[in-house]
Amino acid sequence: MKLSPLALAAALAFTGTAHAQAKLKVGLMLPSSGTYAALGTAIDNGFRLYVAEQGGKLAGREIEYIRVDDESDPAKATDNVNKLIKRDNVDVLVGTVHSGVAMAMAKAAKESGTLLIVPNAGADAVTGPMCAPNIFRSSFSNWQPGYAMGEVMAKKGLKKVVTITWKYAAGDESVRGFKEAFEKGGGQVVKELNLPFPNVEFQALLTEIAATKPDAVYTFFAGGGAVKFVKDYAAAGLKKNIPLYGAGFITDGTLEAQGADASGMQTTLHYADSLGTPRDNAFRLAYAKTYKLQPDVYAVQGYDAAQILAIGLNAVKGDVGKKAEFAAAVEKAKIDSPRGPFTMSKAHNPVQDMYLREVSGKENKLVSVATKALADPGKGCRM
Ligand code: PHB
């Protein structure tokens, strides 16, 4: 039988792919527009940096990236994640920044069994009631930095605090974690101020803070909104009299734009700019060389999402279908993060040190370890 040139080419292409393992499809669902756009870029950069350091392959498989802009819009999240799962048939989902969008991703991942690694969004539910053997987080729960700051501020002897944040899961849960530890330590939250995400009309709320005269303010904002909040807080004349504290997102990846208005701010987070460990120094150098940018916590979380994927994939020799073996490998791993080594809780959330940092120039300088190996309680997780 004589094959036509076209059929011959098709037959050759078929045998070619049959020999090499197919590319691993990674669906990166991240914001590339809106107030969290820069966070999405840093996560993407960090993820690709780790893969590049492994020679562009994980467990012998080349990586194909499919990127979707989720716009940090929960209303579009289910459609967006289903495109990746059903249309693109991704092997693994990586995303996202916004807690509301991440919860839609977790629901879809749980229903379809698709592997999901969350490289930022702290929604407590993702490693609580929504936890699953195929869902992992490389970042934090919203409760964690809030709880650490509650302990720090109570120990400072602060008594009356006003909280201010966006009204959605991340803001609510960050404040809840803060309040739990702060009130346990003898402090009192006298007022909880909110505005809808991603609004940045802070004036009326700043006037209310000035009138309330608390000892201090605790806040959760991030990205573009965090830049504006810190600048507006200073412009309103509050910085001198009422110290502003927060979960570290308020000053992470934002200092270039905040300038002197952020100076001296203390925050808690699972990363700092001056850890000075060989592991972090190597990461920071490689990131700066590759992207001509300084890394931030989001870059670290993206990098570690790729590390977690690599750990699981190596254990199953690239076969993502072997979910129990994949999970078992990640569960017993010590992840060699630039932030310092961490392990996974039973619910697949990092058990990690929370650092107290202080803004000095363009850096979140390490002050101390605020809470050692802090584990999210993982309430409601059954698996
Ligand atoms: C979230 O929505 O969970 C979130 C967003 C931005 C952050 C941290 C948490 O910097």
Coordinates of C-alpha atoms and ligand atoms in Angstrom, one line a residue:
M1 CA 0.0 0.0 0.0
K2 CA 1.2 3.5 -0.9
L3 CA 0.5 6.2 1.6
S4 CA -0.2 9.8 0.4
P5 CA 2.3 12.3 1.7
L6 CA -0.3 13.7 4.1
A7 CA -1.2 10.3 5.6
L8 CA 2.5 9.5 5.9
A9 CA 3.1 12.8 7.8
A10 CA 0.2 12.1 10.1
A11 CA 1.4 8.6 10.8
L12 CA 4.9 9.8 11.6
A13 CA 3.5 12.6 13.9
F14 CA 1.4 9.9 15.7
T15 CA 4.3 7.6 16.3
G16 CA 6.4 10.6 17.4
T17 CA 4.0 11.6 20.2
A18 CA 3.4 8.0 21.2
H19 CA 7.1 7.7 22.2
A20 CA 7.5 10.9 24.2
Q21 CA 5.1 11.6 27.0
A22 CA 2.7 14.3 26.0
K23 CA 3.2 17.8 27.3
L24 CA 1.7 18.6 30.7
K25 CA -1.0 21.2 30.4
V26 CA -0.9 23.8 33.1
G27 CA -3.9 26.1 33.3
L28 CA -2.8 29.4 34.9
M29 CA -5.9 31.2 36.0
L30 CA -4.7 34.5 37.3
P31 CA -5.6 38.2 37.1
S32 CA -3.9 40.2 34.4
S33 CA -6.2 43.2 34.8
G34 CA -7.6 45.1 37.7
T35 CA -6.3 45.9 41.2
Y36 CA -4.5 42.5 41.5
A37 CA -2.9 42.4 38.0
A38 CA 0.7 42.8 39.3
L39 CA 0.1 39.9 41.8
G40 CA -0.9 37.6 38.9
T41 CA 2.3 38.6 37.0
A42 CA 4.5 37.8 40.0
I43 CA 2.9 34.4 40.5
D44 CA 3.3 33.5 36.8
N45 CA 6.9 34.7 36.9
G46 CA 7.7 32.7 40.0
F47 CA 6.1 29.5 38.7
R48 CA 7.9 29.7 35.3
L49 CA 11.2 30.5 37.1
Y50 CA 11.1 27.2 39.0
V51 CA 10.2 25.2 35.9
A52 CA 13.0 26.9 34.0
E53 CA 15.4 25.9 36.7
Q54 CA 14.4 22.3 36.2
G55 CA 15.3 22.6 32.5
G56 CA 11.7 23.4 31.4
K57 CA 10.4 20.0 32.4
L58 CA 8.8 18.5 35.5
A59 CA 9.1 14.7 36.0
G60 CA 10.4 14.5 32.4
R61 CA 7.3 16.2 30.9
E62 CA 7.5 19.4 29.0
I63 CA 5.1 22.1 30.1
E64 CA 2.4 23.8 28.0
Y65 CA 0.9 26.9 29.7
I66 CA -2.6 28.1 29.0
R67 CA -3.3 31.4 30.7
V68 CA -6.7 32.9 31.5
D69 CA -7.3 36.4 32.9
D70 CA -9.8 35.9 35.6
E71 CA -10.1 39.7 36.3
S72 CA -10.5 38.9 40.0
D73 CA -14.2 38.6 39.1
P74 CA -16.1 35.9 41.0
A75 CA -19.1 36.3 38.7
K76 CA -16.9 35.0 35.8
A77 CA -15.0 32.4 37.7
T78 CA -17.1 29.3 37.0
D79 CA -17.1 29.9 33.2
N80 CA -13.3 30.7 33.3
V81 CA -12.4 27.6 35.2
N82 CA -14.6 25.4 33.1
K83 CA -13.0 26.6 29.9
L84 CA -9.7 25.3 31.3
I85 CA -11.1 22.0 32.6
K86 CA -13.5 21.1 29.7
R87 CA -12.3 23.0 26.6
D88 CA -8.5 22.9 27.2
N89 CA -8.4 19.7 29.2
V90 CA -5.7 20.9 31.5
D91 CA -3.8 18.4 33.7
V92 CA -3.4 20.9 36.5
L93 CA -5.0 24.2 37.5
V94 CA -2.9 26.9 39.1
G95 CA -4.8 29.8 40.5
T96 CA -5.7 32.3 41.8
V97 CA -5.3 35.6 43.7
H98 CA -8.9 36.5 44.7
S99 CA -10.6 34.4 47.4
G100 CA -14.0 34.5 45.8
V101 CA -12.6 33.3 42.4
A102 CA -10.6 30.6 44.2
M103 CA -13.7 29.2 45.9
A104 CA -15.3 28.7 42.5
M105 CA -12.1 27.0 41.3
A106 CA -12.0 24.7 44.3
K107 CA -15.6 23.7 43.7
A108 CA -14.9 22.9 40.0
A109 CA -11.7 21.1 41.0
K110 CA -13.4 19.0 43.6
E111 CA -16.3 18.0 41.2
S112 CA -14.0 17.2 38.3
G113 CA -11.1 15.7 40.2
T114 CA -8.7 18.1 38.5
L115 CA -5.5 18.8 40.4
L116 CA -5.6 22.4 41.8
I117 CA -2.7 24.4 43.4
V118 CA -3.7 27.7 44.9
P119 CA -0.7 30.1 44.7
N120 CA -2.3 33.0 46.7
A121 CA -6.0 33.2 47.6
G122 CA -6.4 32.7 51.3
A123 CA -10.1 31.7 51.5
D124 CA -10.2 29.7 54.7
A125 CA -12.8 27.4 53.1
V126 CA -10.4 26.1 50.5
T127 CA -8.5 24.2 53.1
G128 CA -11.5 24.0 55.4
P129 CA -14.9 22.7 54.3
M130 CA -13.9 22.6 50.6
C131 CA -10.7 20.7 51.2
A132 CA -10.0 17.7 48.9
P133 CA -7.1 15.2 48.2
N134 CA -6.5 17.0 44.9
I135 CA -6.4 20.6 46.2
F136 CA -3.2 22.2 47.6
R137 CA -2.2 25.7 48.6
S138 CA 1.3 27.1 48.4
S139 CA 0.4 30.4 50.1
F140 CA -1.5 30.9 53.4
S141 CA -5.0 31.0 54.8
N142 CA -6.5 34.5 55.4
W143 CA -6.6 33.6 59.1
Q144 CA -2.8 33.1 59.4
P145 CA -1.3 36.6 59.0
G146 CA -4.3 38.2 60.8
Y147 CA -3.9 35.9 63.8
A148 CA -0.1 36.6 63.9
M149 CA -0.7 40.3 63.9
G150 CA -3.4 40.0 66.6
E151 CA -0.8 38.5 68.9
V152 CA 1.9 41.1 68.0
M153 CA -0.4 44.1 68.7
A154 CA -1.8 42.7 71.9
K155 CA 1.8 42.2 73.2
K156 CA 2.5 45.8 72.3
G157 CA -0.1 46.7 74.8
L158 CA -2.5 48.3 72.3
K159 CA -6.0 48.2 73.6
K160 CA -8.5 49.8 71.2
V161 CA -8.2 49.1 67.5
V162 CA -10.3 49.9 64.4
T163 CA -10.1 47.5 61.4
I164 CA -10.6 48.5 57.8
T165 CA -10.8 46.2 54.7
W166 CA -12.6 45.2 51.6
K167 CA -15.9 43.4 52.3
Y168 CA -15.3 39.9 50.9
A169 CA -13.9 36.6 52.1
A170 CA -10.2 37.8 52.3
G171 CA -10.9 41.0 54.2
D172 CA -13.5 39.4 56.5
E173 CA -11.3 36.4 57.4
S174 CA -8.2 38.4 57.9
V175 CA -10.0 40.6 60.3
R176 CA -11.5 37.6 62.0
G177 CA -8.1 36.0 62.5
F178 CA -6.7 39.3 63.9
K179 CA -9.6 39.8 66.2
E180 CA -9.4 36.2 67.6
A181 CA -5.8 36.7 68.8
F182 CA -6.1 40.4 69.7
E183 CA -9.1 39.9 71.9
K184 CA -7.5 36.8 73.5
G185 CA -4.5 39.0 74.3
G186 CA -6.7 41.6 76.0
G187 CA -7.4 44.0 73.2
Q188 CA -10.7 45.1 71.8
V189 CA -11.8 45.8 68.2
V190 CA -14.0 48.9 68.6
K191 CA -15.1 49.3 65.0
E192 CA -15.0 47.2 61.9
L193 CA -15.0 49.4 58.7
N194 CA -15.5 48.0 55.2
L195 CA -16.0 49.0 51.6
P196 CA -16.9 46.8 48.6
F197 CA -14.0 45.2 46.6
P198 CA -12.2 46.7 44.7
N199 CA -13.4 50.3 45.7
V200 CA -10.8 52.8 46.7
E201 CA -13.0 55.7 47.9
F202 CA -11.5 55.7 51.4
Q203 CA -12.2 59.3 52.5
A204 CA -15.4 58.9 54.5
L205 CA -13.9 55.9 56.4
L206 CA -10.6 57.8 57.1
T207 CA -12.7 60.6 58.6
E208 CA -14.4 58.0 60.8
I209 CA -11.1 56.6 62.0
A210 CA -9.9 60.2 62.9
A211 CA -13.1 60.7 64.9
T212 CA -12.8 57.4 66.7
K213 CA -9.2 58.0 67.8
P214 CA -8.2 54.3 68.3
D215 CA -4.8 53.3 69.5
A216 CA -4.1 51.7 66.1
V217 CA -5.6 50.4 62.9
Y218 CA -5.4 46.9 61.5
T219 CA -5.9 46.5 57.8
F220 CA -6.1 44.1 54.9
F221 CA -5.7 45.5 51.4
A222 CA -3.5 44.4 48.5
G223 CA -2.3 45.4 45.1
G224 CA -3.4 48.7 43.6
G225 CA -5.9 49.3 46.4
A226 CA -3.1 48.9 49.0
V227 CA -1.0 51.5 47.3
K228 CA -3.9 54.0 47.4
F229 CA -4.9 53.2 50.9
V230 CA -1.5 53.8 52.4
K231 CA -1.1 57.1 50.5
D232 CA -4.5 58.3 51.5
Y233 CA -4.0 57.4 55.1
A234 CA -0.8 59.5 55.2
A235 CA -2.5 62.4 53.2
A236 CA -5.3 62.4 55.7
G237 CA -2.8 63.2 58.5
L238 CA -3.4 59.9 60.3
K239 CA 0.1 58.3 59.9
K240 CA 1.6 60.6 62.6
N241 CA -1.0 59.8 65.3
I242 CA -2.6 56.4 64.7
P243 CA -0.2 53.7 63.7
L244 CA -1.3 51.5 60.8
Y245 CA -0.6 47.8 60.9
G246 CA -1.7 45.1 58.6
A247 CA -1.4 41.7 57.0
G248 CA 1.8 42.1 55.0
F249 CA 0.0 42.3 51.6
I250 CA -0.5 46.0 52.4
T251 CA 3.2 46.6 51.7
D252 CA 4.3 43.7 49.5
G253 CA 5.0 44.5 45.9
T254 CA 3.8 48.0 46.6
L255 CA 6.7 49.9 48.2
E256 CA 8.0 51.4 44.9
A257 CA 4.6 53.2 44.5
Q258 CA 4.0 54.0 48.2
G259 CA 7.3 55.6 48.8
A260 CA 7.8 57.4 52.2
D261 CA 4.1 57.0 53.0
A262 CA 4.7 53.4 54.0
S263 CA 7.9 54.0 56.0
G264 CA 8.0 52.4 59.4
M265 CA 4.9 50.3 58.8
Q266 CA 4.9 46.9 60.6
T267 CA 3.1 44.0 59.1
T268 CA 3.0 40.2 59.5
L269 CA 3.5 37.7 56.6
H270 CA 5.2 34.4 55.7
Y271 CA 7.9 36.2 53.8
A272 CA 10.2 39.2 54.2
D273 CA 12.7 40.9 51.9
S274 CA 15.8 40.4 54.1
L275 CA 15.7 36.8 55.3
G276 CA 19.3 36.5 54.2
T277 CA 19.3 32.7 53.9
P278 CA 21.3 31.0 51.1
R279 CA 18.0 29.6 49.7
D280 CA 16.3 33.0 49.6
N281 CA 19.4 34.8 48.3
A282 CA 19.7 32.4 45.4
F283 CA 16.0 32.8 44.6
R284 CA 16.1 36.6 44.7
L285 CA 19.2 36.7 42.5
A286 CA 17.7 34.4 39.9
Y287 CA 14.3 36.2 39.9
A288 CA 16.0 39.7 39.6
K289 CA 18.2 38.4 36.7
T290 CA 15.4 36.9 34.8
Y291 CA 12.7 39.5 35.2
K292 CA 14.7 42.7 36.1
L293 CA 12.3 43.0 39.1
Q294 CA 12.6 42.4 42.8
P295 CA 10.5 39.4 43.9
D296 CA 7.7 39.6 46.5
V297 CA 5.6 37.2 48.4
Y298 CA 3.5 36.5 45.3
A299 CA 6.6 35.5 43.3
V300 CA 7.5 33.1 46.1
Q301 CA 4.1 31.5 46.2
G302 CA 4.1 31.0 42.4
Y303 CA 7.6 29.4 42.7
D304 CA 6.4 27.1 45.5
A305 CA 3.3 26.1 43.6
A306 CA 5.7 24.8 40.9
Q307 CA 7.8 23.0 43.6
I308 CA 4.7 21.3 45.0
L309 CA 3.7 20.2 41.5
A310 CA 7.2 18.8 40.9
I311 CA 7.2 16.9 44.2
G312 CA 3.9 15.3 43.4
L313 CA 4.7 14.6 39.8
N314 CA 8.1 13.0 40.6
A315 CA 6.4 10.6 42.9
V316 CA 4.0 9.5 40.2
K317 CA 6.5 9.7 37.3
G318 CA 4.4 12.3 35.6
D319 CA 1.1 10.5 35.8
V320 CA -1.4 13.0 37.3
G321 CA -4.0 10.3 37.4
K322 CA -2.3 8.7 40.4
K323 CA -3.9 11.1 42.8
A324 CA -3.5 9.3 46.1
E325 CA 0.3 8.8 45.5
F326 CA 0.6 12.4 44.4
A327 CA -1.1 13.6 47.6
A328 CA 0.9 11.3 49.8
A329 CA 4.2 12.6 48.4
V330 CA 3.2 16.3 49.0
E331 CA 1.9 15.5 52.5
K332 CA 5.2 14.1 53.7
A333 CA 7.4 16.7 51.9
K334 CA 9.3 19.5 53.5
I335 CA 9.1 22.2 50.9
D336 CA 12.3 24.1 50.4
S337 CA 10.8 27.5 50.0
P338 CA 12.7 30.8 49.8
R339 CA 10.5 31.8 52.8
G340 CA 12.0 29.0 54.8
P341 CA 11.1 25.3 54.8
F342 CA 7.4 24.5 55.3
T343 CA 5.2 21.4 55.5
M344 CA 1.6 20.9 54.6
S345 CA -1.2 20.6 57.1
K346 CA -3.7 17.7 56.8
A347 CA -6.0 20.1 54.9
H348 CA -3.1 20.9 52.5
N349 CA -2.3 24.5 53.8
P350 CA 1.3 25.5 54.6
V351 CA 2.4 25.2 58.2
Q352 CA 4.8 28.1 58.3
D353 CA 6.6 30.8 60.3
M354 CA 4.9 34.2 60.4
Y355 CA 7.4 37.1 60.3
L356 CA 7.0 40.5 61.8
R357 CA 8.5 43.0 59.2
E358 CA 9.0 46.7 59.1
V359 CA 9.2 48.9 56.1
S360 CA 12.6 50.5 55.6
G361 CA 13.2 52.2 52.2
K362 CA 12.0 49.8 49.5
E363 CA 12.1 46.7 51.8
N364 CA 9.9 44.8 54.2
K365 CA 12.8 44.2 56.7
L366 CA 12.6 41.2 59.0
V367 CA 12.1 42.2 62.6
S368 CA 11.4 38.8 64.2
V369 CA 9.6 35.6 63.9
A370 CA 6.1 36.6 65.2
T371 CA 4.7 33.1 65.4
K372 CA 6.6 29.9 64.8
A373 CA 5.1 27.2 62.5
L374 CA 1.6 28.6 62.6
A375 CA -1.0 26.1 61.3
D376 CA -4.4 27.1 60.1
P377 CA -7.0 25.2 62.2
G378 CA -8.5 23.8 59.0
K379 CA -12.0 23.9 60.5
G380 CA -14.6 21.7 58.6
C381 CA -12.0 19.8 56.6
R382 CA -12.9 16.1 56.3
M383 CA -10.9 13.9 54.0
Ligands
PHB1 C1 -7.5 37.0 48.6 O1 -8.5 37.4 48.0 O2 -7.5 35.9 49.2 C2 -6.2 37.7 48.6 C3 -6.0 38.7 47.6 C4 -4.8 39.4 47.6 C5 -3.9 39.2 48.6 C6 -4.1 38.3 49.7 C7 -5.3 37.5 49.6 O3 -2.7 39.8 48.7

